[in-house]
PDB file of C-alpha atoms in Angstrom:
ATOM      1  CA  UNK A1287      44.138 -13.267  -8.279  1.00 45.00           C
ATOM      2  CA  UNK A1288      44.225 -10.060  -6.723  1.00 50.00           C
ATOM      3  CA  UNK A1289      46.902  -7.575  -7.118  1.00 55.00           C
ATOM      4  CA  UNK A1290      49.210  -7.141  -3.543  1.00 57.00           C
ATOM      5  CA  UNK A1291      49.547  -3.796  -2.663  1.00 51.00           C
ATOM      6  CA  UNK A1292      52.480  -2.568  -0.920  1.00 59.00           C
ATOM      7  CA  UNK A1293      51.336  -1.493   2.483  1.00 54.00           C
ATOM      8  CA  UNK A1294      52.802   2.139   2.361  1.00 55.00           C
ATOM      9  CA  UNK A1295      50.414   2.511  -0.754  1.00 51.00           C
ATOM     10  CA  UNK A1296      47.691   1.265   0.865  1.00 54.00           C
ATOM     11  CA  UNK A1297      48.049   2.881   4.230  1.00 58.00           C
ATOM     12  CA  UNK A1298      48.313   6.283   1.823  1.00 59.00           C
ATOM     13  CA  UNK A1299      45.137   5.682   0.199  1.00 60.00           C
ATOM     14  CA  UNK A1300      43.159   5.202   3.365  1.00 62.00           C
ATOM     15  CA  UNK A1301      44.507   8.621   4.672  1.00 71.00           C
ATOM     16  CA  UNK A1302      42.087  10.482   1.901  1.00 84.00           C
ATOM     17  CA  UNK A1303      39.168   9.120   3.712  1.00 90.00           C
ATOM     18  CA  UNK A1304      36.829  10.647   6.162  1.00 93.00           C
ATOM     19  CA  UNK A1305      35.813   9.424   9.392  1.00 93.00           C
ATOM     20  CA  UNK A1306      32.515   8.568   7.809  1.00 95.00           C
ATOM     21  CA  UNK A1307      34.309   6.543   5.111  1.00 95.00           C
ATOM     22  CA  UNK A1308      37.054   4.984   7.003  1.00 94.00           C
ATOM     23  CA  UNK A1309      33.723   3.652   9.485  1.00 95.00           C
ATOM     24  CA  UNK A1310      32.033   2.140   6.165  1.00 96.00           C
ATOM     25  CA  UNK A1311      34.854   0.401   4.834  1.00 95.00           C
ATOM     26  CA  UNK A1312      35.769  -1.364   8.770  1.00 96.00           C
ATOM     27  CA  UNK A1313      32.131  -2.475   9.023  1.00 97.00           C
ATOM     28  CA  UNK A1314      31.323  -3.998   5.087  1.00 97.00           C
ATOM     29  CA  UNK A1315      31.052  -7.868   4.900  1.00 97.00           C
ATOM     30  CA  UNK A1316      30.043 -10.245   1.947  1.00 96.00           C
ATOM     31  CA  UNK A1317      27.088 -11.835   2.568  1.00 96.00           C
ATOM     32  CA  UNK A1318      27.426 -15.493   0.819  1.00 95.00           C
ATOM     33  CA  UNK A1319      24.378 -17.596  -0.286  1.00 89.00           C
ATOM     34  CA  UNK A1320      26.096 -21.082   0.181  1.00 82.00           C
ATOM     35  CA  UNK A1321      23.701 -23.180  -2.032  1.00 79.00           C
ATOM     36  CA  UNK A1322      24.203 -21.345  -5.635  1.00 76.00           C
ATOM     37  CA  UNK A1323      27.690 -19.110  -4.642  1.00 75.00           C
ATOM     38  CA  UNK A1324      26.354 -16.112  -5.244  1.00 86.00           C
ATOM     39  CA  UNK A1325      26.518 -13.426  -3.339  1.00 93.00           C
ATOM     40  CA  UNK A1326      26.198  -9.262  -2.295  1.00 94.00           C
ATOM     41  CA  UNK A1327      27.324  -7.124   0.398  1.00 97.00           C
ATOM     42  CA  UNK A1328      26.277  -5.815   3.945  1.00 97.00           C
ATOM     43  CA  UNK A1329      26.631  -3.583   6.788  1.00 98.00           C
ATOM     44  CA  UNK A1330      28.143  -4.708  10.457  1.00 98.00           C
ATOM     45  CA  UNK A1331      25.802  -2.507  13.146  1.00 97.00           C
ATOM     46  CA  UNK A1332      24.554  -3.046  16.737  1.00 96.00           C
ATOM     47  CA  UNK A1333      21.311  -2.412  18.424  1.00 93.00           C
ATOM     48  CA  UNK A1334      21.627  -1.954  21.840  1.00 89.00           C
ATOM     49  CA  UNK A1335      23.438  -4.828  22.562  1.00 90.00           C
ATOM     50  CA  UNK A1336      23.109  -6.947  19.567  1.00 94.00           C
ATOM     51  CA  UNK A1337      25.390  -7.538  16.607  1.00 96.00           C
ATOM     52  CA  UNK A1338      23.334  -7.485  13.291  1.00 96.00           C
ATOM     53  CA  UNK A1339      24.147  -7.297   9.718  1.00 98.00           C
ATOM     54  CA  UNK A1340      22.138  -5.270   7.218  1.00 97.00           C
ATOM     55  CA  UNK A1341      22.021  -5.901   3.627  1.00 97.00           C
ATOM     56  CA  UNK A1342      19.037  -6.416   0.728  1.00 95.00           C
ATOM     57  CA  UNK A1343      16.575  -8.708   1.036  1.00 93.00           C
ATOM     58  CA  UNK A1344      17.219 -10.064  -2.686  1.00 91.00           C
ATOM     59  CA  UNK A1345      20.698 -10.765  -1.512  1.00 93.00           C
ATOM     60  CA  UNK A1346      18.802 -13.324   1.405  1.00 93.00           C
ATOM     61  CA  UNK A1347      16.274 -14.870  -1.145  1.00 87.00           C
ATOM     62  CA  UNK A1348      14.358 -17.125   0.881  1.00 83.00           C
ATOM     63  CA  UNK A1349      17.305 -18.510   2.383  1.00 86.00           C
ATOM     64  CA  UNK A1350      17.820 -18.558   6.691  1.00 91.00           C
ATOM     65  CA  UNK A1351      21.290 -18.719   7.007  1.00 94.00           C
ATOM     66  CA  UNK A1352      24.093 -16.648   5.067  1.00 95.00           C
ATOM     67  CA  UNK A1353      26.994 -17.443   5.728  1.00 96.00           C
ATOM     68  CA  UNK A1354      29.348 -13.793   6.707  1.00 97.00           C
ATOM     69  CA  UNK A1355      32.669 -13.151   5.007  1.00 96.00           C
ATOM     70  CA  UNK A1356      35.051 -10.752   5.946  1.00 95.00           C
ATOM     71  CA  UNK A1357      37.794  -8.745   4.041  1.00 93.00           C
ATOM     72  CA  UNK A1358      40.599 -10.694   5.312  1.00 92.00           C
ATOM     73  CA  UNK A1359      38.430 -14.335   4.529  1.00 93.00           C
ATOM     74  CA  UNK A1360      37.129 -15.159   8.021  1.00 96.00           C
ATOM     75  CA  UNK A1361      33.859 -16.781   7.695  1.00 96.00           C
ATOM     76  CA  UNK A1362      30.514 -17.487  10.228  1.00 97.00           C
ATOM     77  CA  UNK A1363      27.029 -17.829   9.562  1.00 96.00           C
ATOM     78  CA  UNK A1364      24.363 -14.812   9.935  1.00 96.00           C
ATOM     79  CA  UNK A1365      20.330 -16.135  10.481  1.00 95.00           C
ATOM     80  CA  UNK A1366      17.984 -13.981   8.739  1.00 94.00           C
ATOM     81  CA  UNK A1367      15.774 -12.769  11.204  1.00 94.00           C
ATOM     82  CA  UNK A1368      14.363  -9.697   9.159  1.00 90.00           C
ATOM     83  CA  UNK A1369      13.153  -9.683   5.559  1.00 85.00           C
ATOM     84  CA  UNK A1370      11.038  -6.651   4.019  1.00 78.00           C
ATOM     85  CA  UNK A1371       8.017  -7.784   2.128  1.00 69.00           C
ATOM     86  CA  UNK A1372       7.992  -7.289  -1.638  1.00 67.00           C
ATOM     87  CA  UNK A1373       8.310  -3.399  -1.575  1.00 74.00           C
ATOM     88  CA  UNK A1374      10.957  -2.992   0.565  1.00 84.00           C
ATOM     89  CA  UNK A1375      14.474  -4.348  -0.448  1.00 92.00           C
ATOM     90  CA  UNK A1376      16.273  -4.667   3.160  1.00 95.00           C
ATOM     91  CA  UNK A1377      17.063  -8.001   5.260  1.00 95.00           C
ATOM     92  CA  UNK A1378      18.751  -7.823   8.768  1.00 96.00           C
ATOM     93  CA  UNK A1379      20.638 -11.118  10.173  1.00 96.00           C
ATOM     94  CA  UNK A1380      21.637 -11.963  13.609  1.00 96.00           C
ATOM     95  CA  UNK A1381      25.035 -12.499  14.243  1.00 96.00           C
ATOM     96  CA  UNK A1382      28.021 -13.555  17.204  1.00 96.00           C
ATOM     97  CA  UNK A1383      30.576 -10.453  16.838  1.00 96.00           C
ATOM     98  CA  UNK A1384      32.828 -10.759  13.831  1.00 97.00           C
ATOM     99  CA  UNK A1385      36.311 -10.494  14.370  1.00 95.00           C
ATOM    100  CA  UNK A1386      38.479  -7.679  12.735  1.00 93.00           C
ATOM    101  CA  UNK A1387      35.320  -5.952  11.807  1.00 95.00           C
ATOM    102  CA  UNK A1388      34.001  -2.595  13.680  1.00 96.00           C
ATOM    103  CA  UNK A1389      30.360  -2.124  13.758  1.00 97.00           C
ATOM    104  CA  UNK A1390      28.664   1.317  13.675  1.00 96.00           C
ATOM    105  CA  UNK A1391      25.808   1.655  15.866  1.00 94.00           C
ATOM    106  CA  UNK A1392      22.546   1.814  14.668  1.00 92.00           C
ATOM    107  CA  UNK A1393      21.385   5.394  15.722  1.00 79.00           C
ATOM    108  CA  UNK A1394      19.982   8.242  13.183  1.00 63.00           C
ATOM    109  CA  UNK A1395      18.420   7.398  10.046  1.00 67.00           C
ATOM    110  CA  UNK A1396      17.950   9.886   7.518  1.00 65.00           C
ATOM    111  CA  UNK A1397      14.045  10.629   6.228  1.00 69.00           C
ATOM    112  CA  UNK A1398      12.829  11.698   2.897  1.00 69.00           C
ATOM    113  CA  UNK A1399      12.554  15.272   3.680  1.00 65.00           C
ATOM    114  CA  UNK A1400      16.246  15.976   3.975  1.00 73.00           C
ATOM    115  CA  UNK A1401      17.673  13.856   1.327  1.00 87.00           C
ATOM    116  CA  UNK A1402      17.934  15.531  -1.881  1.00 87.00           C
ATOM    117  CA  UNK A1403      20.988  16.457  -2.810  1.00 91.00           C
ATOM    118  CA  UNK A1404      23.309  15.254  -0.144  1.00 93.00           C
ATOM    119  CA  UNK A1405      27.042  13.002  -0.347  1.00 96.00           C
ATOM    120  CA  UNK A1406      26.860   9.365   0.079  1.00 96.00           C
ATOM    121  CA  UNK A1407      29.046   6.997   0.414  1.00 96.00           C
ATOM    122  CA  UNK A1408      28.976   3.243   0.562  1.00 96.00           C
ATOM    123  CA  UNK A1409      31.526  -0.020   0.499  1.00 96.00           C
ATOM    124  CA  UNK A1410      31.072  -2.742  -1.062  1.00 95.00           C
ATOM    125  CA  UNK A1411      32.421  -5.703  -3.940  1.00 94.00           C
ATOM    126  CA  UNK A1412      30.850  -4.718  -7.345  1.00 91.00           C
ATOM    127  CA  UNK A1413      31.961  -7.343  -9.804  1.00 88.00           C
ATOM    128  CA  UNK A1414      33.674  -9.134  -7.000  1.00 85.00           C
ATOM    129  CA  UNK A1415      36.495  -6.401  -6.793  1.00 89.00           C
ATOM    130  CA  UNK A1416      38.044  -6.309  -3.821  1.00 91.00           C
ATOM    131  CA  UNK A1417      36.514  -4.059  -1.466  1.00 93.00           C
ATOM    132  CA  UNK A1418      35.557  -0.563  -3.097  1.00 93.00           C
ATOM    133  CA  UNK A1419      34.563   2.768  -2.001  1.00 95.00           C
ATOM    134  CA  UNK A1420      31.828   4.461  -3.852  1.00 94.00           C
ATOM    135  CA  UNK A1421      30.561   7.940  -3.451  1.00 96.00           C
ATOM    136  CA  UNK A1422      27.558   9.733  -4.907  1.00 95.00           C
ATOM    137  CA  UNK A1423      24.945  12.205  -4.494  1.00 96.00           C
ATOM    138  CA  UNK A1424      20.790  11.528  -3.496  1.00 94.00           C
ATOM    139  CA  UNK A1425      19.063  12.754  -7.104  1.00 92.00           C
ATOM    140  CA  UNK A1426      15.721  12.465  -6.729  1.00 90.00           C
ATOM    141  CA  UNK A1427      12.679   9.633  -5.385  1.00 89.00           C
ATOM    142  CA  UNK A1428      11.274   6.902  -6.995  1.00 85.00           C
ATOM    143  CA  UNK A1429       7.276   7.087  -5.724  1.00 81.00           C
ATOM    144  CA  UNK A1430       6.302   4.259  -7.803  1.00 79.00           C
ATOM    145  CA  UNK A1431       8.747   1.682  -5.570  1.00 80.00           C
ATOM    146  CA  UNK A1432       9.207   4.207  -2.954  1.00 84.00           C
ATOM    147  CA  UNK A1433      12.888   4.038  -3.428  1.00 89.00           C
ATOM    148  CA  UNK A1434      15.662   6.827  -3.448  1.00 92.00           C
ATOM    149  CA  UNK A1435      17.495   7.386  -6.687  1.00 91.00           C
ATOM    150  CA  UNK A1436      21.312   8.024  -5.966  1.00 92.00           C
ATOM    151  CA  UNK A1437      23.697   9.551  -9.149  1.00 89.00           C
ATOM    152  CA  UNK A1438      26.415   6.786  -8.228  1.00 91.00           C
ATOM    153  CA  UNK A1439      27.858   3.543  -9.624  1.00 87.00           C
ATOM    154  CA  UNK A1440      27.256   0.570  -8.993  1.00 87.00           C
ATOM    155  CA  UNK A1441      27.388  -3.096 -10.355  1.00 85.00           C
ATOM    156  CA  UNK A1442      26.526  -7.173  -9.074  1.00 86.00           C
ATOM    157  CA  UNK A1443      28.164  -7.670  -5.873  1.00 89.00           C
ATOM    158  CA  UNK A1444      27.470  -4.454  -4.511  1.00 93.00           C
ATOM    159  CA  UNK A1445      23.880  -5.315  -3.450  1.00 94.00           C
ATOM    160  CA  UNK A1446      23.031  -5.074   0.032  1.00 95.00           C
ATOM    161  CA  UNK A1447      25.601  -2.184   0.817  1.00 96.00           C
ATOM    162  CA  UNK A1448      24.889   0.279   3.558  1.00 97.00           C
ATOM    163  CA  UNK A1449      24.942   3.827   2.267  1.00 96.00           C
ATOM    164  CA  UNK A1450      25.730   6.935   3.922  1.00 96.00           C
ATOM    165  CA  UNK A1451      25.392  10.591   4.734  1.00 94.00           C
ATOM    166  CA  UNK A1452      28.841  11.376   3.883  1.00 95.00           C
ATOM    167  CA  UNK A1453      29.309  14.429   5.857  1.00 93.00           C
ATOM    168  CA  UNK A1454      27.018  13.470   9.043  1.00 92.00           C
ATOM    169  CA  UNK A1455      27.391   9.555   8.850  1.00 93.00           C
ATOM    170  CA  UNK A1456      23.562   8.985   9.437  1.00 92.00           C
ATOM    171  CA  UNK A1457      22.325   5.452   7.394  1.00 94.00           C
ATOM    172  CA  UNK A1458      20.899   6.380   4.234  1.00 94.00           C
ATOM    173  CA  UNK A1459      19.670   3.145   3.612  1.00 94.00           C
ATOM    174  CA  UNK A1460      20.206  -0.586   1.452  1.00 95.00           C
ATOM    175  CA  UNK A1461      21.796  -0.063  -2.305  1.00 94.00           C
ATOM    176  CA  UNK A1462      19.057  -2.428  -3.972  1.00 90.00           C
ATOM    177  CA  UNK A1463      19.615  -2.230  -7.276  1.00 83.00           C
ATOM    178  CA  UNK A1464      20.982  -0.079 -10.993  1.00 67.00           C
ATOM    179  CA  UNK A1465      17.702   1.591 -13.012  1.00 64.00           C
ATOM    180  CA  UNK A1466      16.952   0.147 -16.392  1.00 66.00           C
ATOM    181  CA  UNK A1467      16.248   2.033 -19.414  1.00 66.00           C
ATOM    182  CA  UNK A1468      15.047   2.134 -22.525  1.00 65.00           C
ATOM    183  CA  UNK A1469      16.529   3.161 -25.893  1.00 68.00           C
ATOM    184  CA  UNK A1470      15.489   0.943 -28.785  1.00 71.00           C
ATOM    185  CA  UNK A1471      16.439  -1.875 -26.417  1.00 67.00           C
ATOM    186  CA  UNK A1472      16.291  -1.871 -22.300  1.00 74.00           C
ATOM    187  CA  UNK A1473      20.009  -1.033 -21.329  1.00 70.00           C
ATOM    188  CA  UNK A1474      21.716  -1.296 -17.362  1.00 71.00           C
ATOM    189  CA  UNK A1475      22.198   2.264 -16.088  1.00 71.00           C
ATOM    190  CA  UNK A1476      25.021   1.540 -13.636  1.00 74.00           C
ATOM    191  CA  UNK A1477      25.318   5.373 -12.761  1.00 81.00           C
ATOM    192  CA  UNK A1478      21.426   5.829 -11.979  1.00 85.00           C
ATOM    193  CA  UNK A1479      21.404   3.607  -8.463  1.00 91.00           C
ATOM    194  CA  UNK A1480      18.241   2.953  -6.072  1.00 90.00           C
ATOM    195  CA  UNK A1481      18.680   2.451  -2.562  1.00 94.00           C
ATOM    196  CA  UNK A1482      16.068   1.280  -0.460  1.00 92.00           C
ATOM    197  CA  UNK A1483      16.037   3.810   2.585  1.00 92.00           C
ATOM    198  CA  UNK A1484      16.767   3.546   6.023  1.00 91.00           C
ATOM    199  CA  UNK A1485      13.138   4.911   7.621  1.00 88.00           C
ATOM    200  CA  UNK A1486      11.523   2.050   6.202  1.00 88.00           C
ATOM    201  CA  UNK A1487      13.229  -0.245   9.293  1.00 88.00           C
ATOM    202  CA  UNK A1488      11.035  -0.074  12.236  1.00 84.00           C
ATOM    203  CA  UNK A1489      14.004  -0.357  14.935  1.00 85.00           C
ATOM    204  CA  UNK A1490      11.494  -0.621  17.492  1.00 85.00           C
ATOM    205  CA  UNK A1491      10.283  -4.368  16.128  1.00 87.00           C
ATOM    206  CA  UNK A1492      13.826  -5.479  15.155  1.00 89.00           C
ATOM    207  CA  UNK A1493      14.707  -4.460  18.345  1.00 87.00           C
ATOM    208  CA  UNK A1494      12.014  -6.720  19.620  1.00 89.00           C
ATOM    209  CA  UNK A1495      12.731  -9.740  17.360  1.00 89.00           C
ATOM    210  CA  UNK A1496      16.764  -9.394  18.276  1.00 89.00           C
ATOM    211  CA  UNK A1497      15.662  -9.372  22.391  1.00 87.00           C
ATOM    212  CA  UNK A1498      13.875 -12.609  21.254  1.00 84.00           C
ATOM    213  CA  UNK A1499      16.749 -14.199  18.533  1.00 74.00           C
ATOM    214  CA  UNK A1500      19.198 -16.720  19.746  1.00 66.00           C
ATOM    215  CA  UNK A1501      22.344 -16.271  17.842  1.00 63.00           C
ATOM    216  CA  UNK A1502      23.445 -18.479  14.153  1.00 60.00           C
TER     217      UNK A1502
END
């Protein structure tokens, strides 16, 4: 079970964040695949006028319902209407508003050119902790997968998580997955992080799929 917190201790930690952090942790869900109980994490944003979560398209699978999971253990179901095809690690579901939860809007996404080196930041449930807040730096670019390569932590459970600029707020883009490497035997880097990034969404389309979605 998870340890209670007094509130005052709580209430103290959350003063050390930053507007851009504060905005991460109010908007990060679970996303829950019923069938095998597994699951990763995701993002609360709007489009215009629709309420969409954004996570990793390995947390999905091939599923078309997730169901949505809050901090505080409300639950609804999100319908994939988004999946990236076997390059791109990001899945977008359509969802009614989710109580207690603040959504950022879906506005400036960072591009490769101005990457390198900056603060990120993301939320999310590695090792099904309660909700954590990671930060992190943009190291370098993965050309082969056309991912970004963040010096960060991360674990299972934390797939799916929105990162971001941690100064500007601008979506960074999908934590997909920790690099593997070799010595004498492949080995989990948790500290060497990829992230799938944010220009690869064409807003325009999922704009026009949401216009045409009918909610979960």
């Amino acid at each position: 079970n998870a340890t209670q917190y007094p509130t005052e201790i709580i209430n103290t930690a959350k003063s050390h964040l930053n507007s851009v952090e504060r905005k991460s942790q109010e908007a990060t869900v679970k996303v829950i695949h019923e069938d095998i109980s597994a699951f990763g994490t995701g993002t609360y944003f709007t489009l215009k006028a629709h309420h969409i979560v954004i996570t990793a398209a390995h947390v999905v699978i091939d599923k078309e319902k997730m169901i949505i999971q809050t901090p505080s253990g409300h639950q609804q179901y999100g319908r994939v209407i988004y999946r990236s095809d076997e390059t791109v690690d990001i899945a977008v579901l359509a969802v009614s508003p989710i109580p207690n939860r603040a959504p950022i809007k879906l506005n400036s996404l960072k591009t490769k050119a101005d990457l390198l080196g900056i603060p990120i930041i993301y939320s999310g449930f590695p090792n099904d902790h309660d909700l954590m807040l990671i930060r992190g730096t943009i190291a370098g670019f993965n050309a082969e997968n056309q991912t970004l390569l963040a010096q960060s932590y991360a674990w299972m459970g934390a797939s799916g998580s929105g990162v971001f600029d941690r100064k500007t707020g601008d979506f960074v883009g999908v934590l997909s997955a920790i690099d593997v490497g070799v010595a004498y035997f492949p080995q989990l880097i948790e500290t060497i992080v990829w992230v799938s990034p944010s220009w690869q969404i064409d807003k325009k389309s999922l704009s026009n799929i949401l216009d045409d979605s009918k909610l979960p």
